[in-house]
mmCIF file of C-alpha atoms in Angstrom:
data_model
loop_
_atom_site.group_PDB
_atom_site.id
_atom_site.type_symbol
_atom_site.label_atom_id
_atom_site.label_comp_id
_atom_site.label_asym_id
_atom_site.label_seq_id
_atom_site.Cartn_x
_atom_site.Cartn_y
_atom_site.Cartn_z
ATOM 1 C CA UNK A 123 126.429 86.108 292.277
ATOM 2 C CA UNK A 124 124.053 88.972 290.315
ATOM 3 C CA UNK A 125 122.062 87.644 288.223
ATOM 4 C CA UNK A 126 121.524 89.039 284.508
ATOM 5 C CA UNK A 127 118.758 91.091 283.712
ATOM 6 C CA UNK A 128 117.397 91.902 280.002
ATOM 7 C CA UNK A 129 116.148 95.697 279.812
ATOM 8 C CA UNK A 130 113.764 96.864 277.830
ATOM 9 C CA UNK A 131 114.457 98.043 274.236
ATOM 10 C CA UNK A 132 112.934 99.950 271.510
ATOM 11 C CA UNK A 133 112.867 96.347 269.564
ATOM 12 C CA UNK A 134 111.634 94.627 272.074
ATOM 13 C CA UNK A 135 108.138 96.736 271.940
ATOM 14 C CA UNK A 136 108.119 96.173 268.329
ATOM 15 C CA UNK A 137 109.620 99.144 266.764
ATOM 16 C CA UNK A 138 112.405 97.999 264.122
ATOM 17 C CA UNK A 139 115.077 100.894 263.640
ATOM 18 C CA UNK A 140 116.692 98.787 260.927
ATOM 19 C CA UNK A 141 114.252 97.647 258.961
ATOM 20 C CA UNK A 142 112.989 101.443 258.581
ATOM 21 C CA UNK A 143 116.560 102.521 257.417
ATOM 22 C CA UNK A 144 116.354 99.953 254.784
ATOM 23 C CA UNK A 145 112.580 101.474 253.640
ATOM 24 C CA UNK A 146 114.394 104.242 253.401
ATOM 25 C CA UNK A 147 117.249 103.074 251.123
ATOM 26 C CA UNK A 148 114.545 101.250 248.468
ATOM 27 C CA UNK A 149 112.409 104.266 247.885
ATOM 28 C CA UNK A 150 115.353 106.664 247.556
ATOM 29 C CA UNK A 151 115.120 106.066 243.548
ATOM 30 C CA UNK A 152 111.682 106.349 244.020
ATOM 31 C CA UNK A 153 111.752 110.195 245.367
ATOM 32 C CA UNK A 154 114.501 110.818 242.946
ATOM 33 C CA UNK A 155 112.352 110.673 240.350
ATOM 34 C CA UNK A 156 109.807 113.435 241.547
ATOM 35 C CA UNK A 157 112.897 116.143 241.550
ATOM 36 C CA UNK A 158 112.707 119.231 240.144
ATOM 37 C CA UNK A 159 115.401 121.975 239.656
ATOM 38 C CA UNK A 160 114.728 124.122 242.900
ATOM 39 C CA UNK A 161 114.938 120.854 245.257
ATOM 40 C CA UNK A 162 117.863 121.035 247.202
ATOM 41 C CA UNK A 163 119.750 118.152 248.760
ATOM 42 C CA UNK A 164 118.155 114.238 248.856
ATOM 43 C CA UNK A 165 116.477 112.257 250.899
ATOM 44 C CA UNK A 166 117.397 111.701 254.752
ATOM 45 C CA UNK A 167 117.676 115.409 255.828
ATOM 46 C CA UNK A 168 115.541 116.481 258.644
ATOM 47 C CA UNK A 169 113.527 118.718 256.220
ATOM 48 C CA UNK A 170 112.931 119.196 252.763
ATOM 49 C CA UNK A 171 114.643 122.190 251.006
ATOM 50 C CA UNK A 172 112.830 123.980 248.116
ATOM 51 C CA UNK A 173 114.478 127.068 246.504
ATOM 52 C CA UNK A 174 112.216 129.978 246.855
ATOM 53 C CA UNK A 175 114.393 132.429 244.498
ATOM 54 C CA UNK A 176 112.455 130.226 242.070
ATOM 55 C CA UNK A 177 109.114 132.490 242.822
ATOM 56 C CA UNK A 178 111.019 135.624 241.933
ATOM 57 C CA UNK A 179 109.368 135.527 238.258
ATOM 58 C CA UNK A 180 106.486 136.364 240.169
ATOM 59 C CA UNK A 181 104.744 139.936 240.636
ATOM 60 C CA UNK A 182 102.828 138.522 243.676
ATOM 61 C CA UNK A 183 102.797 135.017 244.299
ATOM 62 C CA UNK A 184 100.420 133.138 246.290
ATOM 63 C CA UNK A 185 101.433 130.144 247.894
ATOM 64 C CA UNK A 186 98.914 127.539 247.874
ATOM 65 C CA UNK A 187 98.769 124.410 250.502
ATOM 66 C CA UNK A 188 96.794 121.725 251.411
ATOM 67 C CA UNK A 189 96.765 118.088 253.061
ATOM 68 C CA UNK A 190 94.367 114.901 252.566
ATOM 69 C CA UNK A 191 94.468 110.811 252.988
ATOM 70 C CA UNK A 192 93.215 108.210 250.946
ATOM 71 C CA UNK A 193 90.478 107.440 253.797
ATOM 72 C CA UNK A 194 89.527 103.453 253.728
ATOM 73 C CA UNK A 195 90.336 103.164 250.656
ATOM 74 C CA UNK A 196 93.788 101.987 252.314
ATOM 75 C CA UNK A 197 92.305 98.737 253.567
ATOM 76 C CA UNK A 198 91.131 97.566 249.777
ATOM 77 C CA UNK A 199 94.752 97.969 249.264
ATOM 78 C CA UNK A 200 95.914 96.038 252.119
ATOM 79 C CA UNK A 201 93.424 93.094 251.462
ATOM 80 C CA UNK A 202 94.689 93.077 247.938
ATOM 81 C CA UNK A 203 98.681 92.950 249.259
ATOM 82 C CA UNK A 204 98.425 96.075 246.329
ATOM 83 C CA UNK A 205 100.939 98.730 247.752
ATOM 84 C CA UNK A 206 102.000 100.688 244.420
ATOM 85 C CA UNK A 207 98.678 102.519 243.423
ATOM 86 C CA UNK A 208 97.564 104.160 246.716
ATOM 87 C CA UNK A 209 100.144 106.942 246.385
ATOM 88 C CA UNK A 210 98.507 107.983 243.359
ATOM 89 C CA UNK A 211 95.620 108.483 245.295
ATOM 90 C CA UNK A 212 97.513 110.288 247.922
ATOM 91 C CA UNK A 213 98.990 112.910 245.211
ATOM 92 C CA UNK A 214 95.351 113.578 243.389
ATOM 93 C CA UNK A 215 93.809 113.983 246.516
ATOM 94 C CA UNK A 216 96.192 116.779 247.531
ATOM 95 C CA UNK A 217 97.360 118.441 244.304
ATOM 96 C CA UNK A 218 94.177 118.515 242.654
ATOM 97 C CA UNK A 219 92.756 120.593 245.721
ATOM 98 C CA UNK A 220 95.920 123.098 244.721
ATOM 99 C CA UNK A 221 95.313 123.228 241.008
ATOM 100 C CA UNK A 222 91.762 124.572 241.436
ATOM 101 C CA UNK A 223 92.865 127.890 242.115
ATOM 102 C CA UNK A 224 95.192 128.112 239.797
ATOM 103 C CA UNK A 225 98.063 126.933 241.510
ATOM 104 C CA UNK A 226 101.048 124.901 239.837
ATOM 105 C CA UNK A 227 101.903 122.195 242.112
ATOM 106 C CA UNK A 228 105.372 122.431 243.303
ATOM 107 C CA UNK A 229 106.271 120.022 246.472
ATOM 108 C CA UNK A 230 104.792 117.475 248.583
ATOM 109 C CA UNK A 231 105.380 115.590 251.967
ATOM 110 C CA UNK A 232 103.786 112.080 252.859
ATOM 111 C CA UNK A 233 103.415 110.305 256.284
ATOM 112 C CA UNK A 234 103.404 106.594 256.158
ATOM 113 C CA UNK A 235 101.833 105.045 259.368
ATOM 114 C CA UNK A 236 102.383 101.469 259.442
ATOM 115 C CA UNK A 237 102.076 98.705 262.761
ATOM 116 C CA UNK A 238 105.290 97.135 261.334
ATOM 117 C CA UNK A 239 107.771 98.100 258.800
ATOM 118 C CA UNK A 240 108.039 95.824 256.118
ATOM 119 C CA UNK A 241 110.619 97.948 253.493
ATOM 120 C CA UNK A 242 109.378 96.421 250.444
ATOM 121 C CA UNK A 243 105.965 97.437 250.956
ATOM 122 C CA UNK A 244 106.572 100.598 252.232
ATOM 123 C CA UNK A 245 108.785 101.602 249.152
ATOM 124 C CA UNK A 246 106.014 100.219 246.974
ATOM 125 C CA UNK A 247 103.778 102.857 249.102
ATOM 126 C CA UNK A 248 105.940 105.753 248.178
ATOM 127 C CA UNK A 249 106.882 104.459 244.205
ATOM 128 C CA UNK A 250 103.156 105.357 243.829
ATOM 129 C CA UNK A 251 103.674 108.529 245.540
ATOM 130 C CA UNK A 252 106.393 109.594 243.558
ATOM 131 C CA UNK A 253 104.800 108.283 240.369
ATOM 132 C CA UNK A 254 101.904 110.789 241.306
ATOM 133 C CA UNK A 255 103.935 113.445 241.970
ATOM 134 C CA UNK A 256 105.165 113.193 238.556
ATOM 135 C CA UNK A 257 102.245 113.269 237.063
ATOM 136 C CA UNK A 258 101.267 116.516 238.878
ATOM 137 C CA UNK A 259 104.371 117.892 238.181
ATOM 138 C CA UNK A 260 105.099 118.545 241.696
ATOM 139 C CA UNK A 261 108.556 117.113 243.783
ATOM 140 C CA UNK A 262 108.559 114.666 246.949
ATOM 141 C CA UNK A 263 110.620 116.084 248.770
ATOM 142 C CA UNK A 264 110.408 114.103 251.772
ATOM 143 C CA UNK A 265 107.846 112.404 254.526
ATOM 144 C CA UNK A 266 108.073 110.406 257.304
ATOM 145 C CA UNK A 267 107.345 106.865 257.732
ATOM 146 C CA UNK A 268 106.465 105.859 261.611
ATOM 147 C CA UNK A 269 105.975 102.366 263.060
ATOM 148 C CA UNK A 270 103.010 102.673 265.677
ATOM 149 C CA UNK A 271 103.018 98.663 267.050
ATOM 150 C CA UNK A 272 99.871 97.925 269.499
ATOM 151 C CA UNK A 273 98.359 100.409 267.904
ATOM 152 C CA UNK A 274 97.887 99.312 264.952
ATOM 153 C CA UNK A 275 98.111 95.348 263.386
ATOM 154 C CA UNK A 276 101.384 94.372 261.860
ATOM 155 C CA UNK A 277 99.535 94.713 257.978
ATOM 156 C CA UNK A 278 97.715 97.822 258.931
ATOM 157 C CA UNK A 279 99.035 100.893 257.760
ATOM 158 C CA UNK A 280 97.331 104.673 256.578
ATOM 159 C CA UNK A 281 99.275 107.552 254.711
ATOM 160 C CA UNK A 282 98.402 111.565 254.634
ATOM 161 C CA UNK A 283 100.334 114.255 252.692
ATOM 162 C CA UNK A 284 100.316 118.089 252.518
ATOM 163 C CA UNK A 285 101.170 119.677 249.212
ATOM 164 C CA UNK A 286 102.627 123.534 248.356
ATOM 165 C CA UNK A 287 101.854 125.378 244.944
ATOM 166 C CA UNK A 288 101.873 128.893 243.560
ATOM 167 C CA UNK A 289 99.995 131.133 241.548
ATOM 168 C CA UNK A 290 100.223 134.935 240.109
ATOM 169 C CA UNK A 291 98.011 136.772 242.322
ATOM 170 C CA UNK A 292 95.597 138.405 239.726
ATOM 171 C CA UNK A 293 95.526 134.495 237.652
ATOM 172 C CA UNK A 294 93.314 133.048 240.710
ATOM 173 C CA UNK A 295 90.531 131.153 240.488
ATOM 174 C CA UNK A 296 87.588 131.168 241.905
ATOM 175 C CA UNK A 297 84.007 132.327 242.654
ATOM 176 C CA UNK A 298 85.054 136.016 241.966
ATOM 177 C CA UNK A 299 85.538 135.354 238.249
ATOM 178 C CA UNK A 300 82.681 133.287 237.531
ATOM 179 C CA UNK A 301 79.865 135.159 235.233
ATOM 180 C CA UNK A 302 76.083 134.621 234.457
ATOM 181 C CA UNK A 303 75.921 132.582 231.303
ATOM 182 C CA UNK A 304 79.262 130.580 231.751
ATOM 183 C CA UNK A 305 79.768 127.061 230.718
ATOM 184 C CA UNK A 306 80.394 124.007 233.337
ATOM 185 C CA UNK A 307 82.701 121.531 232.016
ATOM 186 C CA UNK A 308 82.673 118.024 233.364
ATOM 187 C CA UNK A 309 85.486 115.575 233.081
ATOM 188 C CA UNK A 310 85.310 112.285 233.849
ATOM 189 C CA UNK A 311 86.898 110.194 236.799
ATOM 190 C CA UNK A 312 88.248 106.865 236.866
ATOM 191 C CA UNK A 313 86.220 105.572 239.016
ATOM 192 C CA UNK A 314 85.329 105.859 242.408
ATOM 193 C CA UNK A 315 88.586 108.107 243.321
ATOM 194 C CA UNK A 316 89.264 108.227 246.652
ATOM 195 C CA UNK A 317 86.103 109.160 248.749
ATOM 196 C CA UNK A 318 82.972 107.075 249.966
ATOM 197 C CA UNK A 319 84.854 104.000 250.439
ATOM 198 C CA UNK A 320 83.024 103.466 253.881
ATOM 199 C CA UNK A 321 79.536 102.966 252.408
ATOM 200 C CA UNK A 322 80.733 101.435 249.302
ATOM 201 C CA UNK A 323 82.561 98.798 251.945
ATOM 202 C CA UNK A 324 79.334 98.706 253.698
ATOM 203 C CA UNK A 325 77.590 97.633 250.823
ATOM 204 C CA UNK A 326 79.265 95.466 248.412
ATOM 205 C CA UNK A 327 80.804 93.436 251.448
ATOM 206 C CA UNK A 328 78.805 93.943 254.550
ATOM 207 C CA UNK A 329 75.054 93.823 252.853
ATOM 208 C CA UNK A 330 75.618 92.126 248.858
ATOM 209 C CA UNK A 331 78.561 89.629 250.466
ATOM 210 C CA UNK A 332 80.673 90.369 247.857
ATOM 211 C CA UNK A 333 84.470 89.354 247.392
ATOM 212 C CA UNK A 334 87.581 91.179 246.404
ATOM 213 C CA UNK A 335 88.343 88.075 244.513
ATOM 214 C CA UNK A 336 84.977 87.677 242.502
ATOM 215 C CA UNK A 337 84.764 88.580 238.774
ATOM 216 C CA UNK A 338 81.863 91.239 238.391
ATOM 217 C CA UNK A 339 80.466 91.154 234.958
ATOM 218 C CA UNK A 340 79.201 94.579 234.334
ATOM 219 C CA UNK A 341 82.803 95.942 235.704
ATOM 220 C CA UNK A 342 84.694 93.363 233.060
ATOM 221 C CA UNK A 343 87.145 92.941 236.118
ATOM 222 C CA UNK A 344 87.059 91.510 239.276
ATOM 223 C CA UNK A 345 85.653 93.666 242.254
ATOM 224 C CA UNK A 346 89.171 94.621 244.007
ATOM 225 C CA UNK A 347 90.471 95.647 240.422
ATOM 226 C CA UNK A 348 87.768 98.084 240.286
ATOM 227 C CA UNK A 349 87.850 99.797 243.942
ATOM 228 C CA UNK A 350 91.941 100.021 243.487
ATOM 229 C CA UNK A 351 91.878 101.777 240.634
ATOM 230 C CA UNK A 352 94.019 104.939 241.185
ATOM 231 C CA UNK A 353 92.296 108.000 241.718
ATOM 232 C CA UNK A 354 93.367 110.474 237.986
ATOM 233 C CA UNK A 355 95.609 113.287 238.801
ATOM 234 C CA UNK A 356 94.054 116.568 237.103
ATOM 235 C CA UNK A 357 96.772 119.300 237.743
ATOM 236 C CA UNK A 358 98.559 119.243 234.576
ATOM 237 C CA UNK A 359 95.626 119.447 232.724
ATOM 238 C CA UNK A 360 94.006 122.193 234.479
ATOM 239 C CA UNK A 361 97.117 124.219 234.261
ATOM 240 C CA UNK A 362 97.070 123.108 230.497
ATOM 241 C CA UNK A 363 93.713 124.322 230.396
ATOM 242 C CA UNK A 364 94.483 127.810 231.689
ATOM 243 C CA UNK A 365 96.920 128.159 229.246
ATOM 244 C CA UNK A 366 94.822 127.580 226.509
ATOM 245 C CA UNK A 367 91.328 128.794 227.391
ATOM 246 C CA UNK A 368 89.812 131.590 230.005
ATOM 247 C CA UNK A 369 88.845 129.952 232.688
ATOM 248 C CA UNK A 370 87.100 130.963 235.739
ATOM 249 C CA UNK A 371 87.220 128.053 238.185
ATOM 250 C CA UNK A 372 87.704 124.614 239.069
ATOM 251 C CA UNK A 373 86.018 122.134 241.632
ATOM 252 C CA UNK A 374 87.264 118.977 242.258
ATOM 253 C CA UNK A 375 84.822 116.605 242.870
ATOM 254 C CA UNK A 376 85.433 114.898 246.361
ATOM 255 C CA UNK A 377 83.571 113.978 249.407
ATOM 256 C CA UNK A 378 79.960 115.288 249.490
ATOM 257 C CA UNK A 379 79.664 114.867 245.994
ATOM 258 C CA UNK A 380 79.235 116.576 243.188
ATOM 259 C CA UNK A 381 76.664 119.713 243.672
ATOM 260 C CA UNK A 382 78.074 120.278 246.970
ATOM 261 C CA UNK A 383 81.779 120.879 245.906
ATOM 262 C CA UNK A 384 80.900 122.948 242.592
ATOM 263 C CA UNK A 385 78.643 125.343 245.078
ATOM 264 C CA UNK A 386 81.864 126.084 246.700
ATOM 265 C CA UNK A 387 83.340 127.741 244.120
ATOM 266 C CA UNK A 388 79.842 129.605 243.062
ATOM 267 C CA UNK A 389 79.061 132.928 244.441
ATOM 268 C CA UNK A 390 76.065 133.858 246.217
ATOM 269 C CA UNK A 391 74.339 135.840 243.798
ATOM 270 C CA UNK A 392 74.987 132.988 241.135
ATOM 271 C CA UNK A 393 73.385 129.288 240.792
ATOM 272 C CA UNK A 394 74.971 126.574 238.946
ATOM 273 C CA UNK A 395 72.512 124.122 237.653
ATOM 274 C CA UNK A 396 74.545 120.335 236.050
ATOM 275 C CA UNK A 397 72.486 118.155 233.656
ATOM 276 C CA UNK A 398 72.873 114.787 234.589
ATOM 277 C CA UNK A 399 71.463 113.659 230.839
ATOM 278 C CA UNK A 400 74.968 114.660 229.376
ATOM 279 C CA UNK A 401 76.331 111.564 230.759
ATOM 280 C CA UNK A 402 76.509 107.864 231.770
ATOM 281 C CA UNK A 403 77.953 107.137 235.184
ATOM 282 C CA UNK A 404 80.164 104.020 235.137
ATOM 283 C CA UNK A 405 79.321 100.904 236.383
ATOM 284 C CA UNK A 406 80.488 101.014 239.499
ATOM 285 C CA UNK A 407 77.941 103.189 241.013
ATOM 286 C CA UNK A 408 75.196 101.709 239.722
ATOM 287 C CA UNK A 409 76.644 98.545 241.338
ATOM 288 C CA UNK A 410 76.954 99.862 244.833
ATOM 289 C CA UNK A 411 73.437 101.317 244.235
ATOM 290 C CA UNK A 412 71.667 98.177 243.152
ATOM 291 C CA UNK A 413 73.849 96.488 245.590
ATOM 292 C CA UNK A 414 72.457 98.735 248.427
ATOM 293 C CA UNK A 415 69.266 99.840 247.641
ATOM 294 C CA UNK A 416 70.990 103.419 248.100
ATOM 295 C CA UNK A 417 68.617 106.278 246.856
ATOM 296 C CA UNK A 418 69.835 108.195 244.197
ATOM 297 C CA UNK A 419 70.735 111.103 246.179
ATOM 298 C CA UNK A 420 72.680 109.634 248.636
ATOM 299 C CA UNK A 421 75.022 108.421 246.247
ATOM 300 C CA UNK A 422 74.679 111.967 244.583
ATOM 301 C CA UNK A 423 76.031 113.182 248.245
ATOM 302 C CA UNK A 424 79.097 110.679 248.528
ATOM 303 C CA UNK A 425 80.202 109.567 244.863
ATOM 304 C CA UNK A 426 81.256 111.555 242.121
ATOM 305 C CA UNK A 427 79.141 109.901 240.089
ATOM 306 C CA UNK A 428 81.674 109.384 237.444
ATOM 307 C CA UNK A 429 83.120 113.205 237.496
ATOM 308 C CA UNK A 430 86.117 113.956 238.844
ATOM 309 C CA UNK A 431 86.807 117.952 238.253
ATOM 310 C CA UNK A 432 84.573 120.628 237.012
ATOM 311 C CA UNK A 433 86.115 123.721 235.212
ATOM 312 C CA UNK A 434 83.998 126.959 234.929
ATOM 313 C CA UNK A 435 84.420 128.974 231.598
ATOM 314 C CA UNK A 436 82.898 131.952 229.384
ATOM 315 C CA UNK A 437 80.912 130.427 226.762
ATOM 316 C CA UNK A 438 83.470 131.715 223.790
ATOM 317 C CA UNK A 439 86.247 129.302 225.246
ATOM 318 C CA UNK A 440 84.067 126.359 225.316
ATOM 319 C CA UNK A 441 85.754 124.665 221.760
ATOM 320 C CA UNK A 442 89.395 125.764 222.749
ATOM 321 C CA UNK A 443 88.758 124.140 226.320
ATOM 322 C CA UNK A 444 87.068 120.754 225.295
ATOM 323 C CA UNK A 445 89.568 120.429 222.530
ATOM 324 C CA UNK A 446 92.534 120.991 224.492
ATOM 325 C CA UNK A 447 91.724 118.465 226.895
ATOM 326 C CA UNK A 448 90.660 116.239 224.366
ATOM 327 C CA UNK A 449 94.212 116.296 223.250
ATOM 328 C CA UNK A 450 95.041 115.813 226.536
ATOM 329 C CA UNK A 451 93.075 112.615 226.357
ATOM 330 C CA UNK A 452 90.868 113.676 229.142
ATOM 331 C CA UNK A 453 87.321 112.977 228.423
ATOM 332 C CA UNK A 454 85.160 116.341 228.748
ATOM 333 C CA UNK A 455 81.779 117.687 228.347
ATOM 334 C CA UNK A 456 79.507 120.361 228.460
ATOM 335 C CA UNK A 457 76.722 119.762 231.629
ATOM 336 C CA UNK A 458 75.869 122.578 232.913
ATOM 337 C CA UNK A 459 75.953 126.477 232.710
ATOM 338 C CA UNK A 460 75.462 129.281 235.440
ATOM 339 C CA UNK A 461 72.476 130.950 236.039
ATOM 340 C CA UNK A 462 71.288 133.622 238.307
ATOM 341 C CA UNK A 463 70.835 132.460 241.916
ATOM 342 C CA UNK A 464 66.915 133.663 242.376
ATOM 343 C CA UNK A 465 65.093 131.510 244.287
ATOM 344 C CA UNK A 466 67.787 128.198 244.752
ATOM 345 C CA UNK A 467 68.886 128.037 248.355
ATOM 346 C CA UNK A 468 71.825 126.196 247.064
ATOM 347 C CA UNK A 469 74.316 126.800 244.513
ATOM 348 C CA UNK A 470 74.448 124.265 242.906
ATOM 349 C CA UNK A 471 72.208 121.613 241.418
ATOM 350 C CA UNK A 472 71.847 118.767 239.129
ATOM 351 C CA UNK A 473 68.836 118.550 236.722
ATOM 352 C CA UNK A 474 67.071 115.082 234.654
ATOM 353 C CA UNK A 475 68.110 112.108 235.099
ATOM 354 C CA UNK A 476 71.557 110.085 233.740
ATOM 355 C CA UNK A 477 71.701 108.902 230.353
ATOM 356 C CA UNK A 478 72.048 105.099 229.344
#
């Protein structure tokens, strides 16, 4: 008599077919949300459709793309059991890179990497995502969530998106507009953002033995409040911005810091010098500072020191820009203005010392 033998299956090495079919079924409403009129179809298609006819208003349009994470910021989330926030960090990280050249967001993708699929979470993942997208204005118009056991821990899990936009060829931003004598607007993040999570780990848990648990005065919330709060989404107010006011460029403030990303947007010939009296940094970085005895410069080169996106304008729309994103209830200020390169190798950087 043969004895019975039990093959190998898919299950068996830890990849559950069925409990990814039901992620997909909770974040359906999710993505649903997101839509915009030239999204064709729903969710479960091998690709997402977008109808270009839309672009036809255009004399030359420029499609604009680009793709980011959230970095380690994913594991604060994942301590916390706090699923619903990191997608916002997803969006801003992607569509905020579009909307500095002048781009109107228009659709994004995610990819969800997870050691096991657990549905709820993973819809939580993309309800943050598709709450993002809607306040960039953009679509989700589809992703892919992959199960990768042995690889990585059953809790662990990262997420990465790419993001499309457009823009009018001759209404792009960037270093060929900017002028001698033009204003730097900041406006201010909402915290950390998304970027220098590694050293801010390092410190506040590694060297200060801090908790996510543990009340922190100065914050007036506890520590894993404060390094979960969702990265702001710019794009509709820069696009409201252009609408209202000249302006020459944007630079979103992201890894390497503040100087660093506004010389990318500065031409050769031009220097950009930023005040650093015409504001207070939050609390936060002076926390991880103290915390870790890091020099002022290093955290200049990894945080955005409380800015999250800089706009570039003439002088003469300086009122009409603050104000409109004043209504906008985005807190802005003058700090900076351009100069003529001369004798700064770099261009871009920041003057005095922070107010308090």
């Amino acid at each position: 008599m043969t004895e019975k033998t039990t093959g190998a299956s898919y299950a068996a090495a830890g990849v559950d077919i069925e409990a990814g079919d039901r992620a997909v079924e909770l974040m359906k409403e999710w993505v649903k949300k997101t839509q915009r009129p030239e999204v064709l179809g729903g969710l479960g298609g091998f690709a997402g459709l977008f109808d270009a006819s839309a672009l036809k208003r255009y004399e030359r349009p420029l499609l604009a793309s680009a793709t980011d994470g959230v970095g380690t910021k994913v594991d604060i989330a994942r301590q916390l059991g706090v699923y619903d926030t990191i997608g916002h960090d997803l969006v801003a990280m992607v569509m905020d890179d579009i909307v500095v050249c002048g781009a109107e967001p228009l659709f994004m993708t995610d990819y969800i990497c997870v050691g096991k699929v657990h549905p709820e979470r993973v819809a939580a993942i993309v309800k943050g995502i598709a709450e993002g997208c809607v306040l960039a204005g953009c679509a989700l118009v589809g992703g892919e969530t992959a199960e990768h056991p042995g690889l990585l821990g059953p809790d662990d899990f990262d997420v990465a998106g790419a993001g499309t936009g457009v823009v009018e060829y001759d209404r792009l931003l960037g270093a060929d507009r900017i002028r001698t004598g033009d204003a730097v607007i900041a406006m201010a993040s909402s915290g950390l953002h998304s970027n220098g999570y590694s050293l801010v780990r390092h410190v506040l848990f590694d060297r200060a033995g801090m908790s996510l648990d543990q009340h922190v005065e100065e914050l007036g919330r506890t520590l894993g409040e404060e390094l979960l709060e969702p990265t702001k989404i710019y794009s509709l107010d820069c696009l409201a911005l252009t609408r209202t006011a000249e302006v020459h460029a944007y630079s979103h403030i992201t890894g390497g810091g503040l100087a660093a990303n506004l010389a990318r947007v500065i031409p050769d010939h031009l220097h950009a010098t930023v005040d650093r009296s015409t504001w207070t940094p939050g609390a936060v970085f002076d926390l991880v500072g103290k915390a870790g005895s890091v020099e002022r410069l290093e955290l200049e080169k990894t945080l955005n020191m409380g800015v999250g996106m800089m706009a570039v304008v003439p002088q003469e729309s300086v009122d009409v820009a603050l104000t409109t994103l004043a209504d906008r209830g985005v807190d802005a200020w003058v700090a900076g203005e351009i100069l003529d390169r001369g004798d700064h190798a770099e261009g871009a950087t920041l003057t005095g010392s922070y107010a308090v």
